Coordinates of C-alpha atoms in Angstrom, one line a residue:
X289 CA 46.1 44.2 -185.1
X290 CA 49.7 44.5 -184.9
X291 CA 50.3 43.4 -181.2
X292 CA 52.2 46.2 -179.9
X293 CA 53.2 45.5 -176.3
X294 CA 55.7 47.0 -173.6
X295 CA 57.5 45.3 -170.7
X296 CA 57.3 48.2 -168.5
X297 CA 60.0 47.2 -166.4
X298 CA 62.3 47.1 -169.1
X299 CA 61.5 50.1 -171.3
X300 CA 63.9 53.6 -170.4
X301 CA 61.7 55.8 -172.9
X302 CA 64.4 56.5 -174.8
X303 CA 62.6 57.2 -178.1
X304 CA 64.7 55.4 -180.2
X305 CA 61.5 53.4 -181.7
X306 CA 59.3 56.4 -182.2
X307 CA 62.6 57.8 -184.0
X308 CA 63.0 55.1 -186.0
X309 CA 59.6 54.6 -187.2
X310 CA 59.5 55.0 -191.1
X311 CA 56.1 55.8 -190.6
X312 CA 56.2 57.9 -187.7
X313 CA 53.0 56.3 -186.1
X314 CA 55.0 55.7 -182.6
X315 CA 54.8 58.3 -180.2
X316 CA 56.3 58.9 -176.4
X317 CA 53.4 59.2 -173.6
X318 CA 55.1 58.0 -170.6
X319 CA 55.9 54.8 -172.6
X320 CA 55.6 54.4 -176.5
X321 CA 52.4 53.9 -177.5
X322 CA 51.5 54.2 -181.4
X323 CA 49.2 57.0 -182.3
X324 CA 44.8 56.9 -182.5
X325 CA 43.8 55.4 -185.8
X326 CA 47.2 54.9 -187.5
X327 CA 48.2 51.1 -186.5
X328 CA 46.6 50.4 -190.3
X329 CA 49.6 52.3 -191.6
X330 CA 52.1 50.0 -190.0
X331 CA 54.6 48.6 -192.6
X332 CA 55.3 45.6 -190.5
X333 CA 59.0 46.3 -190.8
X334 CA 60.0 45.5 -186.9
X335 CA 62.3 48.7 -186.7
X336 CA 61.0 49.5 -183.3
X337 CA 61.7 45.9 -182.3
X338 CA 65.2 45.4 -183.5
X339 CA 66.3 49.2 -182.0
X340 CA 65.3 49.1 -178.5
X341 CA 68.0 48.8 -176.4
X342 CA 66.7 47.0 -173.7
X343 CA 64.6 44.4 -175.6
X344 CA 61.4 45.9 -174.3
X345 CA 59.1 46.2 -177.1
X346 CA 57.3 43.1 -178.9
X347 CA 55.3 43.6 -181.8
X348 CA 53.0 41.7 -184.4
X349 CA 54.0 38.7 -182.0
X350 CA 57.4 38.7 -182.1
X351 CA 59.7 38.7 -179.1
X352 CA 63.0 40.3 -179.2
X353 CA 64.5 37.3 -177.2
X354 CA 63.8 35.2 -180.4
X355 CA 65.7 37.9 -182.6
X356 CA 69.3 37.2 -183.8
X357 CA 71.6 39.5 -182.1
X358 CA 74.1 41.9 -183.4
X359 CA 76.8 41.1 -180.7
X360 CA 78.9 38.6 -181.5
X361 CA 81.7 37.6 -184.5
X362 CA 81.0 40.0 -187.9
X363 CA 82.6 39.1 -190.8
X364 CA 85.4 41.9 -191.7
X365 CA 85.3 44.1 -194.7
X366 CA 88.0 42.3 -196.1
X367 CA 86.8 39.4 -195.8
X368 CA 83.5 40.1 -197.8
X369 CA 85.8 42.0 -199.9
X370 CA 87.9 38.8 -200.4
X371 CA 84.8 36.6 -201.1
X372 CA 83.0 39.1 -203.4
X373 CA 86.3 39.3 -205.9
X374 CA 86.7 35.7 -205.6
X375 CA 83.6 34.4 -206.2
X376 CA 82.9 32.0 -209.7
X377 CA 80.3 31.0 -211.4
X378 CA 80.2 27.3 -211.7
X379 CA 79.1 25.0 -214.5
X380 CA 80.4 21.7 -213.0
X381 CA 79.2 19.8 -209.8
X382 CA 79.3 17.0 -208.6
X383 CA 76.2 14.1 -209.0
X384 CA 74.8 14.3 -204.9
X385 CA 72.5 16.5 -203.4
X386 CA 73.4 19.2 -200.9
X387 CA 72.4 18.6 -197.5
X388 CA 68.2 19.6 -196.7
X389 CA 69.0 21.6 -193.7
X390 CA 71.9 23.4 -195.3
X391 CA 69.3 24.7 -198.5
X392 CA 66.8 25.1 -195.7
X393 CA 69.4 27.0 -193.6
X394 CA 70.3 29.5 -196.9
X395 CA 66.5 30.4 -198.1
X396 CA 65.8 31.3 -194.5
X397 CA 68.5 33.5 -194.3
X398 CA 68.0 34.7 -198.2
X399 CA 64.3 35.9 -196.7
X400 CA 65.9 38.6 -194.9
X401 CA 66.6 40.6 -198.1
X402 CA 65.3 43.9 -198.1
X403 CA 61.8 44.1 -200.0
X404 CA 59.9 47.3 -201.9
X405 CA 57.3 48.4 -199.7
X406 CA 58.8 45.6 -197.1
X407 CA 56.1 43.5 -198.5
X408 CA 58.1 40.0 -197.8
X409 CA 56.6 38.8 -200.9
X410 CA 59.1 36.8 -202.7
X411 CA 58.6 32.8 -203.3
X412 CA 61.7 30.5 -203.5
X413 CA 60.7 27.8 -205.6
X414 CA 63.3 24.8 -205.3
X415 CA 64.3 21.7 -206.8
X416 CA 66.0 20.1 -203.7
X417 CA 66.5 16.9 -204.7
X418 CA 68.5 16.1 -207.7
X419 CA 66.0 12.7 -208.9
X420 CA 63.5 15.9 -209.7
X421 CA 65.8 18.0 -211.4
X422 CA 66.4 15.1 -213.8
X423 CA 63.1 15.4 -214.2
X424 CA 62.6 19.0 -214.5
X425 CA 65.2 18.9 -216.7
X426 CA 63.3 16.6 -219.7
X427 CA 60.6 18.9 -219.3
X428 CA 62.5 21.9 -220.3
X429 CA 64.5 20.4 -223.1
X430 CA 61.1 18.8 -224.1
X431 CA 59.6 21.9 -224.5
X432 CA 62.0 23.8 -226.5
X433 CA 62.3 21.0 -229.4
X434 CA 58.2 21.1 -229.3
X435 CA 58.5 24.8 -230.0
X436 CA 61.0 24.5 -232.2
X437 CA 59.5 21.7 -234.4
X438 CA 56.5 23.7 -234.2
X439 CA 58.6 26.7 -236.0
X440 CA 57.2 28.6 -233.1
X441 CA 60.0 29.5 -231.6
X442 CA 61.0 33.5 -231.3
X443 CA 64.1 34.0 -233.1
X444 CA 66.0 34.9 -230.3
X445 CA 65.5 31.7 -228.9
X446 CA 66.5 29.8 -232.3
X447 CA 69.7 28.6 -230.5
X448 CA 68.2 26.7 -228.1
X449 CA 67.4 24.5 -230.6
X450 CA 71.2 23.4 -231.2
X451 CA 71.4 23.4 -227.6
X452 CA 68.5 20.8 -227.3
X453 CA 69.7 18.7 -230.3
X454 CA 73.2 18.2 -228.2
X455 CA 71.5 17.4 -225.3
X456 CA 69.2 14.5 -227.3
X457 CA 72.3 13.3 -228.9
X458 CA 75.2 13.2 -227.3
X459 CA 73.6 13.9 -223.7
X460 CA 75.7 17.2 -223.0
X461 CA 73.4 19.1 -220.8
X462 CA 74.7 23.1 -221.8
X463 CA 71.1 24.8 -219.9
X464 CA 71.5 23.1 -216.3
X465 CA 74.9 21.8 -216.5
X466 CA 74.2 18.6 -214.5
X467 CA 73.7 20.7 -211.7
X468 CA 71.3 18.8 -208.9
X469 CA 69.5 21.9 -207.8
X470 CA 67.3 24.7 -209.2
X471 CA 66.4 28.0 -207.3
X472 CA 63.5 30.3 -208.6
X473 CA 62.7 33.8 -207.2
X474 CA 59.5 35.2 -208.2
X475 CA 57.3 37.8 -206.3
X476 CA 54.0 39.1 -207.5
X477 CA 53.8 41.1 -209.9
X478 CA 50.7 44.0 -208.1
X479 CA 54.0 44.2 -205.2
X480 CA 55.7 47.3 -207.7
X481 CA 59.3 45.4 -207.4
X482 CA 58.4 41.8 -207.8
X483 CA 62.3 41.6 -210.4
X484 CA 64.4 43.5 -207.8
X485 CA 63.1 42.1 -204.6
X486 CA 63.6 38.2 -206.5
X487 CA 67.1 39.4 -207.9
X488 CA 68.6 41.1 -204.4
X489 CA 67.1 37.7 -202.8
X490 CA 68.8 35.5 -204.8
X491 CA 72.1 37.7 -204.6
X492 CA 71.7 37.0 -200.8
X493 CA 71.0 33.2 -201.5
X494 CA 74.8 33.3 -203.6
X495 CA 76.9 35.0 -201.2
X496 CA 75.7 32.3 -198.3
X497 CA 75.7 29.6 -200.5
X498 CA 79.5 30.9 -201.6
X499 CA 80.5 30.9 -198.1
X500 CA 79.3 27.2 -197.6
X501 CA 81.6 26.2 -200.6
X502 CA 78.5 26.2 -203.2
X503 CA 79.0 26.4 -206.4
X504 CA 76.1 28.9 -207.8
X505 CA 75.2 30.0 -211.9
X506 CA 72.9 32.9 -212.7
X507 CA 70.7 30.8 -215.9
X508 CA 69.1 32.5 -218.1
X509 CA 68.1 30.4 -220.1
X510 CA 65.8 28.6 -218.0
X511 CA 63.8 31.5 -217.3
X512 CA 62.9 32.0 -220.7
X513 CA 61.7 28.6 -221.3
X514 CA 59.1 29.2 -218.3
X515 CA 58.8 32.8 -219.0
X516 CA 59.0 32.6 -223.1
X517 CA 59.3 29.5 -224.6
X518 CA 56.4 27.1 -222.6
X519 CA 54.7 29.3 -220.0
X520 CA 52.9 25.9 -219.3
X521 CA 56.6 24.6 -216.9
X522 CA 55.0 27.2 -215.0
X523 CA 52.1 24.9 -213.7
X524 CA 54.3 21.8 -213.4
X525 CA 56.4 23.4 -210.6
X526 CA 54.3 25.7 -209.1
X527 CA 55.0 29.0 -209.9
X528 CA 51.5 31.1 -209.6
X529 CA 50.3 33.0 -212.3
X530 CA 50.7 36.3 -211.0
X531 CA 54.4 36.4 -209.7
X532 CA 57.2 37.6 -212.2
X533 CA 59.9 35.4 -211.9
X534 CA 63.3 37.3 -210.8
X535 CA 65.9 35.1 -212.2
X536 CA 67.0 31.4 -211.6
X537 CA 70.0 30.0 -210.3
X538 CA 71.9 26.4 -210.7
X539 CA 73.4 25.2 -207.4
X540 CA 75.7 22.4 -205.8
X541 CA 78.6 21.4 -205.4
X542 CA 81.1 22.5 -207.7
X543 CA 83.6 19.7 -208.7
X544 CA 86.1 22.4 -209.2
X545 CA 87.9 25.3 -207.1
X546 CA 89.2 28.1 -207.8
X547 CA 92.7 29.3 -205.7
X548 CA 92.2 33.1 -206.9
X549 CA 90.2 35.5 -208.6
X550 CA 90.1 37.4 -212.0
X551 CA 91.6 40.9 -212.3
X552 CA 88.3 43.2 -213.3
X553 CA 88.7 45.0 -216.5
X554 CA 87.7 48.2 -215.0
X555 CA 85.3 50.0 -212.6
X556 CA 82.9 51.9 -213.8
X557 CA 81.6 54.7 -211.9
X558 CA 79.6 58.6 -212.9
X559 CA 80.7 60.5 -210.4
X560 CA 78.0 62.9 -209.9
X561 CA 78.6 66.3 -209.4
X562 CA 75.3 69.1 -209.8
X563 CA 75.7 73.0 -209.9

């Protein structure tokens, strides 16, 4: 059941929800009213719910009163603009956690990135405390000098082992940067778009976490030890067996700041034209 209701003293019959219905399974009957035997076909995205104009329509339990609404301060293009082209990836930070409520506050938000299929699917997994991430961290460097003294190791990866050998020796940590928090996107992988849905999340998660002054890095490397390297980090935080992991990203706060952007070497665009 998807709980569609109307507050008849609030509803104009406009038709703006039946309009906006990806699925067209609302129809106008007096008041909306969604059609015999298609409720199954509902894609739970809450279009009719955010549209209506006088906040008469509920559905799947959700009140438009508890909605966020567009009226109200928007940030201006050029200040998105300005935020976009200044924006740095950071590989320093400083040794304290961010604030709970603040990375509660961003993977909340992040969860409003658009989905495939609008399927909601994707799982942040977190390292919110900076005593695990020291943790976390061993693991990983653990498990690339097992491979590695085990020759097993895919030559791709080969560099790691320098990486590793820095870390045991002179304590330079080059994969996680001493940063004291990891963020993991992963969706499953029966969804269709389990990579884009975790990567557009995560994109989401940066720009937030940029406009709290956050420092963010996209690390690569870290997903290929879970994903390549020891499959078996997998268990120790979490991950379930069927979700693709998106990408991973480092995050704190950065030790340094940056007063201006680079100057891009180009924009690259195909202009599409057909006959």
């Amino acid at each position: 059941m998807i709980d569609f209701k109307i507050d008849e003293e609030k509803c104009i019959s406009c038709g703006l929800c039946a309009q906006e219905c990806p699925m067209g399974i609302i129809e106008i009957k007096d008041l909306p009213l969604i059609r015999k035997g298609k409720e199954a076909l509902c894609l739970r995205c809450q279009h009719c719910l955010a549209v209506c104009p006088t906040a008469a329509l509920s559905i799947l339990g959700k009140k438009p009163e508890d909605s966020v609404s567009v009226n109200g301060a928007m940030p201006k293009p050029e200040e998105l603009t300005r935020m976009i082209k200044t924006r740095r990836s950071i590989r320093k930070y400083k040794d304290e956690n961010v604030d709970a409520d603040l990375i509660r506050e961003l993977l909340e938000t992040a969860s409003y990135a658009p989905t495939g299929h609008n399927d909601n699917a994707v799982l942040f997994s977190i390292l919110d405390d900076k005593k695990q991430m020291m943790k976390f961290r061993e693991l990983v460097y653990a498990a690339i000098k097992e491979e590695g003294d085990a020759g097993t190791l895919e030559e791709r990866f080969r560099f790691l082992q320098g990486i590793q050998r820095v870390w045991e020796k002179k304590g330079v940590d080059v994969i996680f940067r001493d940063a004291p928090h990891v963020l993991i996107a992963s969706a499953p992988t029966d969804g269709g778009s389990a990579m884009s849905d975790s990567m557009i999340a995560l994109s989401y998660f940066e720009l937030l976490a940029n406009s709290y002054g956050l420092g963010v890095l996209w690390n690569g490397m870290i997903q290929w030890a879970i994903n390549d390297i020891s499959p078996k980090l997998r268990k120790h935080i979490g991950i379930p067996e069927d979700h693709e992991i998106g990408y991973v990203l480092l995050f704190g706060k950065p030790t340094v700041k940056y007063p201006r952007g680079i100057q891009t070497e180009g924009t690259h665009i195909n202009r599409i034209t057909l006959d």
